JSON list of C-alpha atoms in Angstrom, two decimals:
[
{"chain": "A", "resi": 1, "resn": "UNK", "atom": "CA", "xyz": [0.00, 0.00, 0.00]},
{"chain": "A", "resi": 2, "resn": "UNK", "atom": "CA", "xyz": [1.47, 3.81, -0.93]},
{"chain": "A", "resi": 3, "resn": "UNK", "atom": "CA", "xyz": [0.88, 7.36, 0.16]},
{"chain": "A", "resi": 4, "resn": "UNK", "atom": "CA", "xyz": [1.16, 9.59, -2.92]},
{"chain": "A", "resi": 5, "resn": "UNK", "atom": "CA", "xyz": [3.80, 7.38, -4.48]},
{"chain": "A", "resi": 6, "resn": "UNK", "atom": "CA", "xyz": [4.58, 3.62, -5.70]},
{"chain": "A", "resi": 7, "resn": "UNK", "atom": "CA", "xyz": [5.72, 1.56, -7.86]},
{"chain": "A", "resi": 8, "resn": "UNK", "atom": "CA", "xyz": [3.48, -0.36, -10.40]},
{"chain": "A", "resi": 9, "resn": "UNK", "atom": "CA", "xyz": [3.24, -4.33, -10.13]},
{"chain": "A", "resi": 10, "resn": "UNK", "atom": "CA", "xyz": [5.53, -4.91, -13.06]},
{"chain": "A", "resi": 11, "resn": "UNK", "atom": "CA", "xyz": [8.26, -2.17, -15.16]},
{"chain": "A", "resi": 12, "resn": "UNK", "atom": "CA", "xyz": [7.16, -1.44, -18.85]},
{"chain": "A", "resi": 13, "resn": "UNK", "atom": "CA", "xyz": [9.14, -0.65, -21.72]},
{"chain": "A", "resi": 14, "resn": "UNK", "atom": "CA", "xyz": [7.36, 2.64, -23.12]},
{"chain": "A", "resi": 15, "resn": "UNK", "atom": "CA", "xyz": [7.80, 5.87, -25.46]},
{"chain": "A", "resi": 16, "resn": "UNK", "atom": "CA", "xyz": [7.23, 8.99, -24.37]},
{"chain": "A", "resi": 17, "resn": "UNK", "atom": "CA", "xyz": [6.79, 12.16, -26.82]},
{"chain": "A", "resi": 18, "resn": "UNK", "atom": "CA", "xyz": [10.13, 14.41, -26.58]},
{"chain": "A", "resi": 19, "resn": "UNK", "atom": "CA", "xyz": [7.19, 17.35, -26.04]},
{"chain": "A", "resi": 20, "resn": "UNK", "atom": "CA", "xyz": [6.42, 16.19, -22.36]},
{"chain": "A", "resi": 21, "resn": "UNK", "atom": "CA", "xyz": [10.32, 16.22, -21.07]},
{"chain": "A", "resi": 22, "resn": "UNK", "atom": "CA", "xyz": [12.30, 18.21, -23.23]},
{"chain": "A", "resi": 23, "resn": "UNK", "atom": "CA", "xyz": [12.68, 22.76, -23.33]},
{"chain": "A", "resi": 24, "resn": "UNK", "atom": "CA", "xyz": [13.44, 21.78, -27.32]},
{"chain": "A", "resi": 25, "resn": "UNK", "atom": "CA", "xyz": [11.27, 19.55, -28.34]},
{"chain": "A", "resi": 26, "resn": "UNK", "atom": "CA", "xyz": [11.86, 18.16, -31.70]},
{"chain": "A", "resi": 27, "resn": "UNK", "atom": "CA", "xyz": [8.92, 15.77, -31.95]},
{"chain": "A", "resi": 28, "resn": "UNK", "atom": "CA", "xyz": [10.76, 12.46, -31.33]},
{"chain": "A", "resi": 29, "resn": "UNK", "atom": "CA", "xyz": [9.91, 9.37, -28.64]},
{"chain": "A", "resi": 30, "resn": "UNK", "atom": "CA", "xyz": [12.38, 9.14, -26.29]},
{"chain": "A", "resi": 31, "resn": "UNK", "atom": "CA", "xyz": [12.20, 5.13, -24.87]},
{"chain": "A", "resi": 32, "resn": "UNK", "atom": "CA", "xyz": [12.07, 5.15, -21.03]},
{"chain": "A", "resi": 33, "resn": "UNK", "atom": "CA", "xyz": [10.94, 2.61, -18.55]},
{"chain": "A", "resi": 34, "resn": "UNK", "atom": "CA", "xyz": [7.80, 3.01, -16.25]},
{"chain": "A", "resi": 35, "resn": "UNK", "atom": "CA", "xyz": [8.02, 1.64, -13.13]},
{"chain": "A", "resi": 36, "resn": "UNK", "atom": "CA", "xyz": [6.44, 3.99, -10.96]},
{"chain": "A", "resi": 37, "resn": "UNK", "atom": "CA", "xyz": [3.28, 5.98, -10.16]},
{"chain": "A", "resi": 38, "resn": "UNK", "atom": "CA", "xyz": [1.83, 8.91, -7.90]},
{"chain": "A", "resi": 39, "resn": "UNK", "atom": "CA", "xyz": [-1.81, 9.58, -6.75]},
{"chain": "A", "resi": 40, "resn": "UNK", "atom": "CA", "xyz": [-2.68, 13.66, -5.51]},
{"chain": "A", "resi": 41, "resn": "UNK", "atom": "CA", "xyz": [-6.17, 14.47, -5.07]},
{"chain": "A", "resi": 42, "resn": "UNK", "atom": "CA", "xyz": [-7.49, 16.27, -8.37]},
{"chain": "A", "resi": 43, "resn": "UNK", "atom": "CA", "xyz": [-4.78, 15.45, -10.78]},
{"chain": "A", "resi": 44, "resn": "UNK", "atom": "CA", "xyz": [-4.44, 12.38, -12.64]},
{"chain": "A", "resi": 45, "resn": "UNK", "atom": "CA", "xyz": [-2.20, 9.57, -12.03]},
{"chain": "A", "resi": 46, "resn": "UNK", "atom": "CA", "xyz": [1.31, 10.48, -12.52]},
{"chain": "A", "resi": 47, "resn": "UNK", "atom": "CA", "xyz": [3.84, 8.29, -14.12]},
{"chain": "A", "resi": 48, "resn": "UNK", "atom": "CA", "xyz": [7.33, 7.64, -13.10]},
{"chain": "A", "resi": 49, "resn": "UNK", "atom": "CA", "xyz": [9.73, 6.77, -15.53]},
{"chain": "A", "resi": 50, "resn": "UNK", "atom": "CA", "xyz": [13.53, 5.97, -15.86]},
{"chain": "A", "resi": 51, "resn": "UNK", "atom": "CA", "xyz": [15.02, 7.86, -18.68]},
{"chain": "A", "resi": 52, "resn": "UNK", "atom": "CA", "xyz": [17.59, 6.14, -21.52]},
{"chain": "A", "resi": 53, "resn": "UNK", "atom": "CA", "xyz": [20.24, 8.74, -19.88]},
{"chain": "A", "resi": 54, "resn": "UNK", "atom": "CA", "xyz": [19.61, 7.43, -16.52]},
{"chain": "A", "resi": 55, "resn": "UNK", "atom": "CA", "xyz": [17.65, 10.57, -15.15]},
{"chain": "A", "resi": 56, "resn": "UNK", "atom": "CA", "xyz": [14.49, 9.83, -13.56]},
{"chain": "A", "resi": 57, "resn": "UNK", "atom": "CA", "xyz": [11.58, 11.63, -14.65]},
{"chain": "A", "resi": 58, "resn": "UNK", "atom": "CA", "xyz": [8.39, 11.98, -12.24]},
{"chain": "A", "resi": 59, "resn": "UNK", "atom": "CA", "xyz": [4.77, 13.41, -12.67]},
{"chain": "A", "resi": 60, "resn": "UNK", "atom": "CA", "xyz": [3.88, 12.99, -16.41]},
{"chain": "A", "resi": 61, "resn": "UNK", "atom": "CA", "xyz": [0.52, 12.31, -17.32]},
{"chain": "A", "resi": 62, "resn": "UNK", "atom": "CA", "xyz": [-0.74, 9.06, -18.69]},
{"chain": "A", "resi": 63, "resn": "UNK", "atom": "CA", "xyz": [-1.04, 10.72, -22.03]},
{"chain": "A", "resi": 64, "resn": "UNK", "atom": "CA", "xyz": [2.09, 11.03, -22.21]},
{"chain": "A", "resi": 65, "resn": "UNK", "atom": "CA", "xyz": [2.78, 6.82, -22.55]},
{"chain": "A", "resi": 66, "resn": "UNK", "atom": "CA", "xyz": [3.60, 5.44, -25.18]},
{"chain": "A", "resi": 67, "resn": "UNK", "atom": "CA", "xyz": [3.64, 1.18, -25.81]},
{"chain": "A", "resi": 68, "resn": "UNK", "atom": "CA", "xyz": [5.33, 2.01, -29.41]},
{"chain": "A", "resi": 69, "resn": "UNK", "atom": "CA", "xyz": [8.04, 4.22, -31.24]},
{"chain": "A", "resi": 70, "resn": "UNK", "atom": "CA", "xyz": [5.92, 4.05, -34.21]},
{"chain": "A", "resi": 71, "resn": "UNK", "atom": "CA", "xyz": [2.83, 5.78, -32.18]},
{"chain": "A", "resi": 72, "resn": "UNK", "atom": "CA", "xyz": [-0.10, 7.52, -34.13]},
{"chain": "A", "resi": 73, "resn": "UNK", "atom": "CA", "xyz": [0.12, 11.27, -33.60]},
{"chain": "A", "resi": 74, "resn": "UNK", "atom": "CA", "xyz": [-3.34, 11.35, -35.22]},
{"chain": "A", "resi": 75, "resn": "UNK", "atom": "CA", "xyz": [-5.43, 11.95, -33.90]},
{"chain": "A", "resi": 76, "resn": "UNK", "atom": "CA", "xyz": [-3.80, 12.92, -30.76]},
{"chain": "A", "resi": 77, "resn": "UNK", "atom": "CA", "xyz": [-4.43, 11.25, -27.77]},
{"chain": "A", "resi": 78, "resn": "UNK", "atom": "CA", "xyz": [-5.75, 14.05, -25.33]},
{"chain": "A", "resi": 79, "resn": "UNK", "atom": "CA", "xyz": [-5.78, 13.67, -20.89]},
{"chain": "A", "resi": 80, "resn": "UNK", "atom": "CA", "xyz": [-9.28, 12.53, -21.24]},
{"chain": "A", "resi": 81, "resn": "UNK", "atom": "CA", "xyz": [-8.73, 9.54, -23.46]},
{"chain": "A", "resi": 82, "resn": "UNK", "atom": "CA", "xyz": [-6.41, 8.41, -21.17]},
{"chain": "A", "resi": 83, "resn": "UNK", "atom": "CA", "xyz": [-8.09, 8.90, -17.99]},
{"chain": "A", "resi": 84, "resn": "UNK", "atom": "CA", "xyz": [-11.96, 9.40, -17.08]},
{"chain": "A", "resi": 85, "resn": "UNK", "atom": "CA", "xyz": [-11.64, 10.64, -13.28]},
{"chain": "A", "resi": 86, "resn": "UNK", "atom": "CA", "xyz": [-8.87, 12.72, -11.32]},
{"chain": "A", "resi": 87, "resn": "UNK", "atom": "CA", "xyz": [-7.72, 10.80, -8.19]},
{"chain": "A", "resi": 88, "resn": "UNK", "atom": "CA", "xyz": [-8.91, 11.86, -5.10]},
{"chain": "A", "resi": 89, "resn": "UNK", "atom": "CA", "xyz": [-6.86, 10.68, -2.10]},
{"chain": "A", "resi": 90, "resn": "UNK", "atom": "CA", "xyz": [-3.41, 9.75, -1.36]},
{"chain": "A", "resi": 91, "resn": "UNK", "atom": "CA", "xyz": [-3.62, 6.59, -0.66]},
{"chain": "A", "resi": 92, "resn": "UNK", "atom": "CA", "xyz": [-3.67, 3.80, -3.42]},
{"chain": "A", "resi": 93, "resn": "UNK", "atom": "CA", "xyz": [-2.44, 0.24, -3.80]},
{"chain": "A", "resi": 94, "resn": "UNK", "atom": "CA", "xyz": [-1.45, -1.85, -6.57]},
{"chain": "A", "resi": 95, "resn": "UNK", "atom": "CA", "xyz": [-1.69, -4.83, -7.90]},
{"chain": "A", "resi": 96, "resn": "UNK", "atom": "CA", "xyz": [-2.24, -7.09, -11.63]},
{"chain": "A", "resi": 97, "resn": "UNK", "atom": "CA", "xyz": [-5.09, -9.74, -11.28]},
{"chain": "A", "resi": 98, "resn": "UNK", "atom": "CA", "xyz": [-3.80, -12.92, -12.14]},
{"chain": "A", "resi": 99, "resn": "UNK", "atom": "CA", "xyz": [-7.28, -13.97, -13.21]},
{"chain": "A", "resi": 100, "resn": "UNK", "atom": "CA", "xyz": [-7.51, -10.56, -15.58]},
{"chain": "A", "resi": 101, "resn": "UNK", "atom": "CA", "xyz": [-3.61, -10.80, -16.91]},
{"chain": "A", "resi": 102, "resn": "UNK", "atom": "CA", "xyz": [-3.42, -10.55, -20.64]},
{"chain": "A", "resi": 103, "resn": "UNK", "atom": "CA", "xyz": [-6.84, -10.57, -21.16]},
{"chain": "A", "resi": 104, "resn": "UNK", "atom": "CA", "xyz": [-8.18, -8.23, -23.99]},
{"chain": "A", "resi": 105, "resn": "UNK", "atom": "CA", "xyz": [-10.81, -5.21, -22.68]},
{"chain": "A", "resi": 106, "resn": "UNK", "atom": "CA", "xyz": [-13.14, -3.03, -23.91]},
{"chain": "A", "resi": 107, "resn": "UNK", "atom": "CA", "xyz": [-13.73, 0.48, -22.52]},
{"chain": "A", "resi": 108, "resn": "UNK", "atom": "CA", "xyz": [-15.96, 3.26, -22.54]},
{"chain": "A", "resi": 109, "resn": "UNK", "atom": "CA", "xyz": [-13.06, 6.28, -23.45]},
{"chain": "A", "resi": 110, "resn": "UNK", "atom": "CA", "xyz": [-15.02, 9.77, -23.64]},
{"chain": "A", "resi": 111, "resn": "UNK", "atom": "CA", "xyz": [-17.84, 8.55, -25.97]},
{"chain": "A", "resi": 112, "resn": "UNK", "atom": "CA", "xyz": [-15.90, 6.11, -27.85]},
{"chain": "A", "resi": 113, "resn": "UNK", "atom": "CA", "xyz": [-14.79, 2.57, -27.26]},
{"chain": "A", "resi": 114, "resn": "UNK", "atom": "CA", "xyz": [-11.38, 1.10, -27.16]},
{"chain": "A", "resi": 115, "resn": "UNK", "atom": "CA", "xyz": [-10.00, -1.99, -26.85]},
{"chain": "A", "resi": 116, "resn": "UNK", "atom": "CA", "xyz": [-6.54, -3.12, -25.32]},
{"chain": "A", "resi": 117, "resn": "UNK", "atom": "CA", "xyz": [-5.22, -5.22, -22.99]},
{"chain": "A", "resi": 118, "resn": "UNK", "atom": "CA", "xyz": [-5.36, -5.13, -19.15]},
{"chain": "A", "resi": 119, "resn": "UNK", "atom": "CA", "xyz": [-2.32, -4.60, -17.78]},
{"chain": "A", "resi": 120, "resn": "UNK", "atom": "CA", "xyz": [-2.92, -3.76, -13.40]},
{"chain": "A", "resi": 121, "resn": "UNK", "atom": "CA", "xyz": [-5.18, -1.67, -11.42]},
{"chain": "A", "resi": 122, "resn": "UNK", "atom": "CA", "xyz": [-5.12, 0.99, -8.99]},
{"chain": "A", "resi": 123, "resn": "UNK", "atom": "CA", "xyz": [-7.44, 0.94, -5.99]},
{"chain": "A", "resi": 124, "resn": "UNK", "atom": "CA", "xyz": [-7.44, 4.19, -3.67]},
{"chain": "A", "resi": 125, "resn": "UNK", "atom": "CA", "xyz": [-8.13, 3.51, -0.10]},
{"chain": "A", "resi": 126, "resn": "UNK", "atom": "CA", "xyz": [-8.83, 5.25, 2.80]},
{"chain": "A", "resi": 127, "resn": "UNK", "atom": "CA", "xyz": [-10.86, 8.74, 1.64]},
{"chain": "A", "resi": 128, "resn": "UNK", "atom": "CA", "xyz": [-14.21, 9.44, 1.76]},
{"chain": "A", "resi": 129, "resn": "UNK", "atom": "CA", "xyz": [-15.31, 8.55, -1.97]},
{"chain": "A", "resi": 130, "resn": "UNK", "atom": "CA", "xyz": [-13.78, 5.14, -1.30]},
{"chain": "A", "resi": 131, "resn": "UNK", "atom": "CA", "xyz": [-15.42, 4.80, 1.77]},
{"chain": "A", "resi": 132, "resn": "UNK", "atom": "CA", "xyz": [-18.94, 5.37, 0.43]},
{"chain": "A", "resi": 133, "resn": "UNK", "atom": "CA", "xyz": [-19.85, 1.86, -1.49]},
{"chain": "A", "resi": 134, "resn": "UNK", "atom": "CA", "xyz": [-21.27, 3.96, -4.63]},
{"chain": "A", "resi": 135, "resn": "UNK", "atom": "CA", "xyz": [-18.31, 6.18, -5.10]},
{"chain": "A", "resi": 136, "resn": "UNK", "atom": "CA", "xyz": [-15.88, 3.46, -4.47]},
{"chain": "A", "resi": 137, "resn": "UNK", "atom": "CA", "xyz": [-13.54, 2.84, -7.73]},
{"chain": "A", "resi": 138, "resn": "UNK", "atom": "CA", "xyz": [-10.92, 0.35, -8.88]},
{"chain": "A", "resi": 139, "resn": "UNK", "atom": "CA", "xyz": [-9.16, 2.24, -11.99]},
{"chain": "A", "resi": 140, "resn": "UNK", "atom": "CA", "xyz": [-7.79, -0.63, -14.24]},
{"chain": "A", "resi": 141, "resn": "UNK", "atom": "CA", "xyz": [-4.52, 0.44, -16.64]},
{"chain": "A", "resi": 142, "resn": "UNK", "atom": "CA", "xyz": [-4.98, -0.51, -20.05]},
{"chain": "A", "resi": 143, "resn": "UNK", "atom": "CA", "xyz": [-2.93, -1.09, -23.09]},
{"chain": "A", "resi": 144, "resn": "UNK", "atom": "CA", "xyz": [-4.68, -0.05, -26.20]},
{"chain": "A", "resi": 145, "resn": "UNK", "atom": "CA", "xyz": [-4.64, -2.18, -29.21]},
{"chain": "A", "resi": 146, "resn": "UNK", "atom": "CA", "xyz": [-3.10, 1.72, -30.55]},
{"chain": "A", "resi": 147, "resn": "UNK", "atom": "CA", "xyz": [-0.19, 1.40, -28.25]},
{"chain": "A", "resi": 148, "resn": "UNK", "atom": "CA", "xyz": [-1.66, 4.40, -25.97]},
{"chain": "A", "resi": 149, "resn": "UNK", "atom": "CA", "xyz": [-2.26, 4.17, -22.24]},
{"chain": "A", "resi": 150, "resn": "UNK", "atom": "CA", "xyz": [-5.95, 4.59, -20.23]},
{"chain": "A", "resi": 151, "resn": "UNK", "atom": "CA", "xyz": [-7.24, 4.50, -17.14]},
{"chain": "A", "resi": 152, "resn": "UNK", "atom": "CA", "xyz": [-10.87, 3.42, -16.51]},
{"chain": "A", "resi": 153, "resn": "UNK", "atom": "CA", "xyz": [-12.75, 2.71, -13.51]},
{"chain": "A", "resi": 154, "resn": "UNK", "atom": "CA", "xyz": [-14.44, -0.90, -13.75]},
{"chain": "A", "resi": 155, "resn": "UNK", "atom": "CA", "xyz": [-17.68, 0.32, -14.42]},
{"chain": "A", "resi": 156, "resn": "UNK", "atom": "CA", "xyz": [-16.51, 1.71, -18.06]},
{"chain": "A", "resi": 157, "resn": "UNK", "atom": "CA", "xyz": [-14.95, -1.57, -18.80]},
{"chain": "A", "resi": 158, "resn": "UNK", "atom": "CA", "xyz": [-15.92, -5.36, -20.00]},
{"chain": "A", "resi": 159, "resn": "UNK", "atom": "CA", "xyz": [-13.25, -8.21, -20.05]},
{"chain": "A", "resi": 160, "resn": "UNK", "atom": "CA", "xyz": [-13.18, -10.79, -22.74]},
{"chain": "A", "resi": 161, "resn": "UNK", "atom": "CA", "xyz": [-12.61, -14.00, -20.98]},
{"chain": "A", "resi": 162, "resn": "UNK", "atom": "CA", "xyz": [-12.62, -15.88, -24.20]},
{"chain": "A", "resi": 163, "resn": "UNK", "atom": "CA", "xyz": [-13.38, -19.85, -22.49]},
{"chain": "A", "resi": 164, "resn": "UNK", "atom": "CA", "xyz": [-16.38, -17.54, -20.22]},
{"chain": "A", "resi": 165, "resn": "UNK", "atom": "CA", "xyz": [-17.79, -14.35, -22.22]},
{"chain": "A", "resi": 166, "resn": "UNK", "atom": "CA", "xyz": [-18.86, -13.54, -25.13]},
{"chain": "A", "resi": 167, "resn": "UNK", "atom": "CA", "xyz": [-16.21, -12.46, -28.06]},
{"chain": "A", "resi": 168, "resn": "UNK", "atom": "CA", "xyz": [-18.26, -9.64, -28.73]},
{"chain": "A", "resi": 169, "resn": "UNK", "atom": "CA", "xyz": [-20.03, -8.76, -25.15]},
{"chain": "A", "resi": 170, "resn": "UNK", "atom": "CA", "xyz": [-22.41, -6.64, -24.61]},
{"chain": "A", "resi": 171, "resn": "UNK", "atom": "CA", "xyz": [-22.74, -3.31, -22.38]},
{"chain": "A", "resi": 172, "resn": "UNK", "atom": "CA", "xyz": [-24.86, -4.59, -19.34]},
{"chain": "A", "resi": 173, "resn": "UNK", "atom": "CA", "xyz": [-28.01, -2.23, -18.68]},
{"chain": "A", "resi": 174, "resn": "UNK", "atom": "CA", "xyz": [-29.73, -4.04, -15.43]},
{"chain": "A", "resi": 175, "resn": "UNK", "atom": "CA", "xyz": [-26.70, -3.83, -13.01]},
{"chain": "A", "resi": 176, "resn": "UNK", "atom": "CA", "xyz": [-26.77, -0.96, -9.64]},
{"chain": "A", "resi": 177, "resn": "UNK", "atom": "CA", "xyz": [-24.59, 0.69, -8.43]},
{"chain": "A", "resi": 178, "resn": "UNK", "atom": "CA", "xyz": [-23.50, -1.12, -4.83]},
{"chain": "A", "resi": 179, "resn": "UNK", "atom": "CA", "xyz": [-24.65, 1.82, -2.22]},
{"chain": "A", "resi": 180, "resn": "UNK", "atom": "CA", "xyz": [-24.80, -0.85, 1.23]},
{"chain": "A", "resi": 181, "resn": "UNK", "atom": "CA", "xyz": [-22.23, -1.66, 3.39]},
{"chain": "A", "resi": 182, "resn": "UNK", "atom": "CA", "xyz": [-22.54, -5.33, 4.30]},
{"chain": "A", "resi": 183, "resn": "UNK", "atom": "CA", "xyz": [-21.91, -6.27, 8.35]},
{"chain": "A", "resi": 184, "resn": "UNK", "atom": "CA", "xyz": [-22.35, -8.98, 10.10]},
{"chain": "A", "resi": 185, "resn": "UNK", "atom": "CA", "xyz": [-22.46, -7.94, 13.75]}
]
């Protein structure tokens, strides 16, 4: 479990646009290697990254990963394709479902859909939205089949467990929002 920083379950090999880290850009993709992230209420998730000259390179925003050196500039991939909600607290854990690893998703990005593959998820903890049952989030990390990065909460997300689901699912229209919290004593 982390307060405002931590490290992500497993290091990834990404790009990241010159434009994000550099006074002079030049519009290349400098490779770099993410291993870290930071939660602060009201911004979005920021990613830490090691740098091919060895500096480290904190804060940038998930738009600003790259899977590919041969990403699509167009069309651009803007904050809120890559993330739906701001955090709100400090506190987050990590961790990649075993049951979930590899498997290809489908999420509701803006008004669009895209599909990737799940990669971890984030799950604040101790704040008052995650303490209400029908605020609570899980935000899962995605790899788009484009090679960008996004950040949904489970709610704007299927999974395609191909021996379970269907290949094609459906958005589900009869499922609530949980708003109890379940005690037995």
């Amino acid at each position: 479990m982390f307060h405002h920083i931590g490290e992500i379950p497993k290091h990834q090999y990404v790009w990241i646009p010159d434009s994000f880290i550099c006074k002079d850009p030049t519009g290349a993709l400098i490779p770099a290697v993410w291993f870290g992230l930071s939660s602060t209420p009201g911004r979005t998730w920021g990613c830490t990254v090691l740098l091919e000259c060895g500096a480290i390179y904190r804060g940038l925003p998930p738009n600003a990963i790259g899977f590919s050196k041969d990403l699509e500039p167009n069309p651009p991939w803007f904050i809120d394709h890559a993330q739906r909600w701001d955090c709100y607290g400090w506190r987050f854990s990590t961790i990649e479902y075993t049951y979930l690893r590899g498997m290809d998703v489908i999420a509701r990005n803006c008004d669009d859909e895209v599909s990737g593959q799940y990669l971890f998820t984030a799950a604040p903890f101790d704040d008052g939205f995650s303490d209400y049952p029908s605020q609570a989030k899980e935000f899962t990390f995605i790899r788009t089949h484009c090679n960008h990065l996004t950040i949904q909460p489970t709610d704007k997300l299927l999974v395609i467990d191909k021996s379970f689901t269907p290949a094609v699912p459906a958005w589900p229209d009869n499922l609530k929002r949980c708003e109890t919290i379940y005690s037995c004593e």
